[in-house]
């Protein structure tokens, strides 16, 4: 693979279910990010990681958790999904936090019913 | 609070020039990015400004005035494939990107 991948591409989920969105990059980037994008609101940062082993909260972290066990993977977990979490989720990575170009994955379209 | 403002939608003609403005109010400033996003796709990087002035890259140029909290993206010789949303984003003092809602650019023949 080259770049950043996400899985699944899309998912329909019943409210209350647990869901993990996967993200993998092969560029050896230190920083990784999870965003959600809703119509008319732009990208909003959920969680980020400056380097393997560290994570931080973004603008809208409630209801989501992340882990960064290694450089390449940055999964996002919804412990108990709610309809307001219906959105398009993008994972991104960059060489360093905030000052380098971010490369985005293709996105996951999540619908919570 | 932190805020990025850009027009919701703009229309331009193929072959013409269009300027998309972005104004920002953030806690600190560590650079401004422009990204392009085609419908149903992920954003892709266009430009990065950290110092005042104009950065030119082919048909696209980006300008920054830090004292005015203002940037613009200039697209020349517009092509139909330039129809997309253009996202302005600012890196704040915590090195987090604050994103505008994006400007949808419609190109007409």
PDB file of C-alpha atoms in Angstrom, chain B residues 17-95:
ATOM      1  CA  UNK B  17      -9.787  33.947 -12.511  1.00  0.00           C
ATOM      2  CA  UNK B  18     -11.401  33.541  -9.093  1.00  0.00           C
ATOM      3  CA  UNK B  19     -10.285  34.638  -5.617  1.00  0.00           C
ATOM      4  CA  UNK B  20     -11.521  32.776  -2.543  1.00  0.00           C
ATOM      5  CA  UNK B  21     -11.107  34.710   0.700  1.00  0.00           C
ATOM      6  CA  UNK B  22     -10.534  33.401   4.201  1.00  0.00           C
ATOM      7  CA  UNK B  23     -10.476  35.387   7.437  1.00  0.00           C
ATOM      8  CA  UNK B  24      -9.492  33.885  10.746  1.00  0.00           C
ATOM      9  CA  UNK B  25      -9.456  34.538  14.480  1.00  0.00           C
ATOM     10  CA  UNK B  26      -7.466  31.926  16.351  1.00  0.00           C
ATOM     11  CA  UNK B  27      -5.513  31.557  19.566  1.00  0.00           C
ATOM     12  CA  UNK B  28      -2.057  31.860  18.086  1.00  0.00           C
ATOM     13  CA  UNK B  29      -0.936  31.263  14.522  1.00  0.00           C
ATOM     14  CA  UNK B  30       1.484  28.704  13.163  1.00  0.00           C
ATOM     15  CA  UNK B  31       0.532  28.671   9.513  1.00  0.00           C
ATOM     16  CA  UNK B  32      -2.394  28.599   7.110  1.00  0.00           C
ATOM     17  CA  UNK B  33      -3.297  25.795   4.735  1.00  0.00           C
ATOM     18  CA  UNK B  34      -5.518  25.524   1.680  1.00  0.00           C
ATOM     19  CA  UNK B  35      -6.934  22.170   0.656  1.00  0.00           C
ATOM     20  CA  UNK B  36      -9.061  21.094  -2.284  1.00  0.00           C
ATOM     21  CA  UNK B  37     -11.866  18.587  -1.849  1.00  0.00           C
ATOM     22  CA  UNK B  38     -13.846  17.123  -4.728  1.00  0.00           C
ATOM     23  CA  UNK B  39     -17.322  15.853  -3.911  1.00  0.00           C
ATOM     24  CA  UNK B  40     -17.201  12.445  -2.231  1.00  0.00           C
ATOM     25  CA  UNK B  41     -13.431  12.480  -1.938  1.00  0.00           C
ATOM     26  CA  UNK B  42     -10.802  13.291   0.672  1.00  0.00           C
ATOM     27  CA  UNK B  43      -9.155  16.725   0.949  1.00  0.00           C
ATOM     28  CA  UNK B  44      -5.821  17.178  -0.824  1.00  0.00           C
ATOM     29  CA  UNK B  45      -3.155  19.745   0.007  1.00  0.00           C
ATOM     30  CA  UNK B  46      -2.799  22.862  -2.141  1.00  0.00           C
ATOM     31  CA  UNK B  47      -0.654  25.377  -0.258  1.00  0.00           C
ATOM     32  CA  UNK B  48       0.872  26.466   3.031  1.00  0.00           C
ATOM     33  CA  UNK B  49       1.652  30.038   4.132  1.00  0.00           C
ATOM     34  CA  UNK B  50       3.402  30.947   7.354  1.00  0.00           C
ATOM     35  CA  UNK B  51       4.931  34.292   6.345  1.00  0.00           C
ATOM     36  CA  UNK B  52       3.164  37.289   4.829  1.00  0.00           C
ATOM     37  CA  UNK B  53       3.049  37.463   1.082  1.00  0.00           C
ATOM     38  CA  UNK B  54       2.155  35.516  -2.007  1.00  0.00           C
ATOM     39  CA  UNK B  55       3.065  31.900  -2.726  1.00  0.00           C
ATOM     40  CA  UNK B  56       2.637  30.872  -6.352  1.00  0.00           C
ATOM     41  CA  UNK B  57       2.313  27.305  -7.545  1.00  0.00           C
ATOM     42  CA  UNK B  58       1.289  26.941 -11.166  1.00  0.00           C
ATOM     43  CA  UNK B  59      -2.282  28.133 -11.707  1.00  0.00           C
ATOM     44  CA  UNK B  60      -2.844  28.457  -7.956  1.00  0.00           C
ATOM     45  CA  UNK B  61      -1.522  31.195  -5.659  1.00  0.00           C
ATOM     46  CA  UNK B  62      -2.114  31.807  -1.971  1.00  0.00           C
ATOM     47  CA  UNK B  63      -1.679  35.074  -0.081  1.00  0.00           C
ATOM     48  CA  UNK B  64      -1.362  35.719   3.632  1.00  0.00           C
ATOM     49  CA  UNK B  65      -1.586  38.836   5.808  1.00  0.00           C
ATOM     50  CA  UNK B  66      -1.059  37.873   9.438  1.00  0.00           C
ATOM     51  CA  UNK B  67      -1.757  41.384  10.748  1.00  0.00           C
ATOM     52  CA  UNK B  68      -5.192  41.330   9.086  1.00  0.00           C
ATOM     53  CA  UNK B  69      -5.978  37.670   9.804  1.00  0.00           C
ATOM     54  CA  UNK B  70      -6.619  37.234   6.107  1.00  0.00           C
ATOM     55  CA  UNK B  71      -5.720  34.914   3.274  1.00  0.00           C
ATOM     56  CA  UNK B  72      -6.913  34.299  -0.231  1.00  0.00           C
ATOM     57  CA  UNK B  73      -6.546  31.526  -2.772  1.00  0.00           C
ATOM     58  CA  UNK B  74      -6.302  32.683  -6.384  1.00  0.00           C
ATOM     59  CA  UNK B  75      -7.122  30.261  -9.169  1.00  0.00           C
ATOM     60  CA  UNK B  76      -6.211  31.278 -12.722  1.00  0.00           C
ATOM     61  CA  UNK B  77      -7.241  29.847 -16.102  1.00  0.00           C
ATOM     62  CA  UNK B  78     -10.085  27.964 -14.493  1.00  0.00           C
ATOM     63  CA  UNK B  79     -10.827  24.475 -15.730  1.00  0.00           C
ATOM     64  CA  UNK B  80     -13.954  22.392 -15.210  1.00  0.00           C
ATOM     65  CA  UNK B  81     -11.953  20.033 -12.997  1.00  0.00           C
ATOM     66  CA  UNK B  82     -11.435  22.924 -10.551  1.00  0.00           C
ATOM     67  CA  UNK B  83     -15.063  22.543  -9.496  1.00  0.00           C
ATOM     68  CA  UNK B  84     -14.617  21.485  -5.866  1.00  0.00           C
ATOM     69  CA  UNK B  85     -14.717  22.753  -2.312  1.00  0.00           C
ATOM     70  CA  UNK B  86     -11.732  24.755  -1.080  1.00  0.00           C
ATOM     71  CA  UNK B  87     -10.927  24.490   2.611  1.00  0.00           C
ATOM     72  CA  UNK B  88      -8.980  27.063   4.612  1.00  0.00           C
ATOM     73  CA  UNK B  89      -7.334  25.836   7.830  1.00  0.00           C
ATOM     74  CA  UNK B  90      -5.156  27.565  10.444  1.00  0.00           C
ATOM     75  CA  UNK B  91      -2.697  25.947  12.867  1.00  0.00           C
ATOM     76  CA  UNK B  92      -3.247  27.440  16.308  1.00  0.00           C
ATOM     77  CA  UNK B  93      -0.890  27.819  19.269  1.00  0.00           C
ATOM     78  CA  UNK B  94      -1.455  24.149  20.236  1.00  0.00           C
ATOM     79  CA  UNK B  95      -0.493  23.037  16.728  1.00  0.00           C
TER      80      UNK B  95
END
